[in-house]
Short mmCIF file of C-alpha atoms in Angstrom, two decimals:
data_model
loop_
_atom_site.label_atom_id
_atom_site.label_comp_id
_atom_site.label_asym_id
_atom_site.label_seq_id
_atom_site.Cartn_x
_atom_site.Cartn_y
_atom_site.Cartn_z
CA MET A 1 -162.77 152.92 196.42
CA GLU A 2 -165.25 149.95 196.72
CA ASP A 3 -163.86 148.37 193.79
CA ARG A 4 -160.42 148.36 195.70
CA VAL A 5 -162.13 147.07 198.89
CA ALA A 6 -163.68 144.32 196.82
CA ARG A 7 -160.40 143.31 195.20
CA ALA A 8 -158.68 143.37 198.72
CA MET A 9 -161.47 141.08 200.37
CA ALA A 10 -161.24 138.77 197.33
CA GLN A 11 -157.35 138.49 197.73
CA LEU A 12 -158.02 137.74 201.33
CA LYS A 13 -160.16 135.16 200.75
CA ALA A 14 -157.99 133.37 198.40
CA THR A 15 -155.10 133.71 200.79
CA GLU A 16 -157.14 132.16 203.77
CA GLU A 17 -158.14 129.50 201.10
CA ALA A 18 -154.36 128.85 199.98
CA VAL A 19 -153.48 128.69 203.83
CA ALA A 20 -156.14 126.24 204.74
CA ARG A 21 -155.22 124.00 201.69
CA ALA A 22 -151.26 124.46 202.89
CA LYS A 23 -152.38 123.50 206.26
CA GLU A 24 -154.40 120.13 205.25
CA ASP A 25 -151.56 119.27 202.84
CA LEU A 26 -148.87 119.43 205.80
CA SER A 27 -151.09 117.58 208.21
CA ARG A 28 -150.62 114.51 206.62
CA ALA A 29 -147.13 115.01 205.67
CA SER A 30 -144.02 112.69 206.36
CA VAL A 31 -140.45 112.53 205.74
CA SER A 32 -138.09 109.53 206.19
CA LYS A 33 -134.44 109.71 205.96
CA HIS A 34 -131.69 107.26 206.37
CA SER A 35 -128.42 107.90 208.27
CA PRO A 36 -125.14 108.10 205.94
CA ASP A 37 -124.14 104.67 206.79
CA ARG A 38 -128.00 103.41 206.06
CA SER A 39 -128.09 101.86 209.38
CA VAL A 40 -131.12 104.07 210.53
CA ARG A 41 -134.28 105.36 209.30
CA VAL A 42 -136.04 108.08 210.84
CA SER A 43 -139.33 109.66 209.91
CA VAL A 44 -140.64 112.99 211.02
CA GLY A 45 -144.11 114.58 211.02
CA PRO A 46 -145.19 117.96 209.75
CA GLN A 47 -143.95 119.94 212.86
CA GLY A 48 -140.48 118.14 212.54
CA GLU A 49 -141.38 115.53 215.41
CA VAL A 50 -140.10 112.02 215.25
CA THR A 51 -142.97 109.41 214.38
CA SER A 52 -140.64 106.50 213.66
CA LEU A 53 -136.94 105.38 214.35
CA GLU A 54 -135.79 101.94 212.87
CA PHE A 55 -132.40 100.12 213.35
CA LEU A 56 -131.73 98.41 210.03
CA ASP A 57 -129.56 95.24 209.40
CA GLY A 58 -128.24 95.15 212.93
CA LYS A 59 -125.55 97.47 212.12
CA TYR A 60 -126.28 99.63 215.41
CA LYS A 61 -124.84 96.24 217.54
CA LYS A 62 -121.44 97.03 216.35
CA MET A 63 -121.51 100.71 217.01
CA SER A 64 -120.44 102.54 220.01
CA PRO A 65 -122.84 104.73 221.77
CA THR A 66 -121.29 107.86 220.42
CA ASP A 67 -121.51 106.74 216.88
CA LEU A 68 -124.88 105.67 217.12
CA SER A 69 -125.84 108.70 218.75
CA SER A 70 -124.40 110.54 215.88
CA VAL A 71 -125.83 108.63 212.82
CA ILE A 72 -129.34 108.95 214.84
CA LEU A 73 -128.88 112.79 215.15
CA GLN A 74 -127.79 113.10 211.40
CA ALA A 75 -130.77 111.08 210.34
CA ILE A 76 -133.08 113.35 212.50
CA ASN A 77 -131.83 116.43 211.37
CA ALA A 78 -131.68 115.56 207.52
CA ALA A 79 -135.55 114.44 207.89
CA ARG A 80 -136.28 117.68 210.00
CA ALA A 81 -134.61 119.91 207.17
CA ASP A 82 -136.46 118.19 204.40
CA MET A 83 -139.60 118.80 206.16
CA ALA A 84 -138.61 122.35 206.94
CA ARG A 85 -138.05 122.85 203.15
CA ARG A 86 -141.40 121.23 202.44
CA VAL A 87 -143.22 123.42 204.53
CA MET A 88 -141.61 126.43 202.81
CA ASP A 89 -142.47 125.09 199.37
CA VAL A 90 -146.03 124.69 200.37
CA PHE A 91 -146.26 127.96 201.59
CA ASP A 92 -144.40 129.67 198.79
CA PRO A 93 -147.55 130.52 196.78
CA VAL A 94 -149.15 132.04 200.02
CA VAL A 95 -146.32 134.30 201.11
CA ARG A 96 -144.86 135.03 197.54
CA ARG A 97 -141.35 134.80 198.09
CA ALA A 98 -138.95 136.76 195.92
CA PRO A 99 -137.61 134.12 193.20
CA GLY A 100 -134.58 132.20 194.36
CA ASP A 101 -134.82 133.94 198.13
CA ARG A 102 -135.01 130.96 200.68
CA SER A 103 -134.73 133.38 203.72
CA ARG A 104 -137.16 136.16 203.63
CA SER A 105 -140.65 136.16 202.07
CA HIS A 106 -140.93 138.97 199.74
CA ASP A 107 -142.95 142.12 201.29
CA SER A 108 -144.41 139.60 204.05
CA GLY A 109 -141.78 140.19 206.74
CA LEU A 110 -141.52 136.35 207.07
CA ASP A 111 -138.15 135.02 207.91
CA TRP A 112 -137.70 131.46 207.50
CA ASP A 113 -134.00 131.45 209.12
CA GLU A 114 -135.73 133.08 212.08
CA ILE A 115 -138.35 130.28 212.06
CA PHE A 116 -136.12 127.37 211.29
CA GLY A 117 -132.89 128.46 212.48
CA SER A 118 -129.95 126.72 211.10
CA LEU A 119 -131.36 123.59 210.44
CA ILE A 120 -131.78 124.44 206.59
CA SER A 121 -128.38 125.82 206.02
CA GLU A 122 -126.82 123.26 208.08
CA THR A 123 -128.11 120.33 206.40
CA GLU A 124 -127.95 121.49 202.38
CA THR A 125 -125.72 119.06 200.48
CA PRO A 126 -122.12 120.75 199.75
CA SER A 127 -121.13 121.25 196.16
CA ARG A 128 -117.99 119.74 197.39
CA PRO A 129 -116.85 117.47 200.42
CA GLY A 130 -116.13 119.57 203.37
CA PRO A 131 -114.33 118.88 206.65
CA MET A 132 -117.59 117.14 208.27
CA ASN A 133 -117.75 114.91 205.19
CA ARG A 134 -114.28 113.87 205.18
CA LEU A 135 -114.23 113.34 208.96
CA ARG A 136 -117.57 111.05 208.48
CA ASP A 137 -115.72 109.15 205.73
CA GLU A 138 -112.78 108.55 208.26
CA MET A 139 -115.04 107.42 210.98
CA TYR A 140 -116.96 104.82 208.40
CA GLU A 141 -113.64 103.76 207.07
CA ASP A 142 -112.30 102.83 210.81
CA GLU A 143 -114.91 100.54 210.92
CA VAL A 144 -113.87 98.34 208.13
CA PRO A 145 -111.72 95.59 209.32
CA GLY A 146 -108.03 95.61 208.33
CA PRO A 147 -105.81 92.73 207.36
CA PRO A 148 -104.79 90.19 210.06
CA GLY A 149 -102.01 91.20 212.32
CA GLY A 150 -103.47 94.63 212.92
CA GLU A 151 -101.84 96.33 209.99
CA SER A 152 -103.84 98.90 207.89
CA ASN A 153 -104.60 98.97 204.58
CA ARG A 154 -104.31 103.09 204.70
CA THR A 155 -100.84 104.85 203.81
CA ALA A 156 -99.53 107.85 205.37
CA GLY A 157 -101.44 111.10 204.21
CA GLU A 158 -104.66 109.27 203.66
#
């Protein structure tokens, strides 16, 4: 019995030390991401808070408020999702998730989806272009100036 208690205490101490190291590592963490059109760069801290917002190459001057808002939010969400993934990776050894399981920690009751909501799943890179990617492509294609006279370079069905 004493042997089991000693092992449990040693495991508890090792877990506490691992949590302290993970917290220390994350306290200095930062992630930066560009918007899809590279007009905006956003940095976030360890809790997903925006720490920096940069407008690059003056592209923002030609954007409508709606488009600018959209690219800012895309960059923020991408950076926050990367930080959430980093948090999950840092705490992985501590919570001992089942291999390949990103949603629940093995036997710990920890639910990453509950903690991060849909942030992770909504920002994962799709294996093939989805409807939102096509819409985004259409938005950026529309910004390319057409030939003189207002005619379009695009043909029907594009």
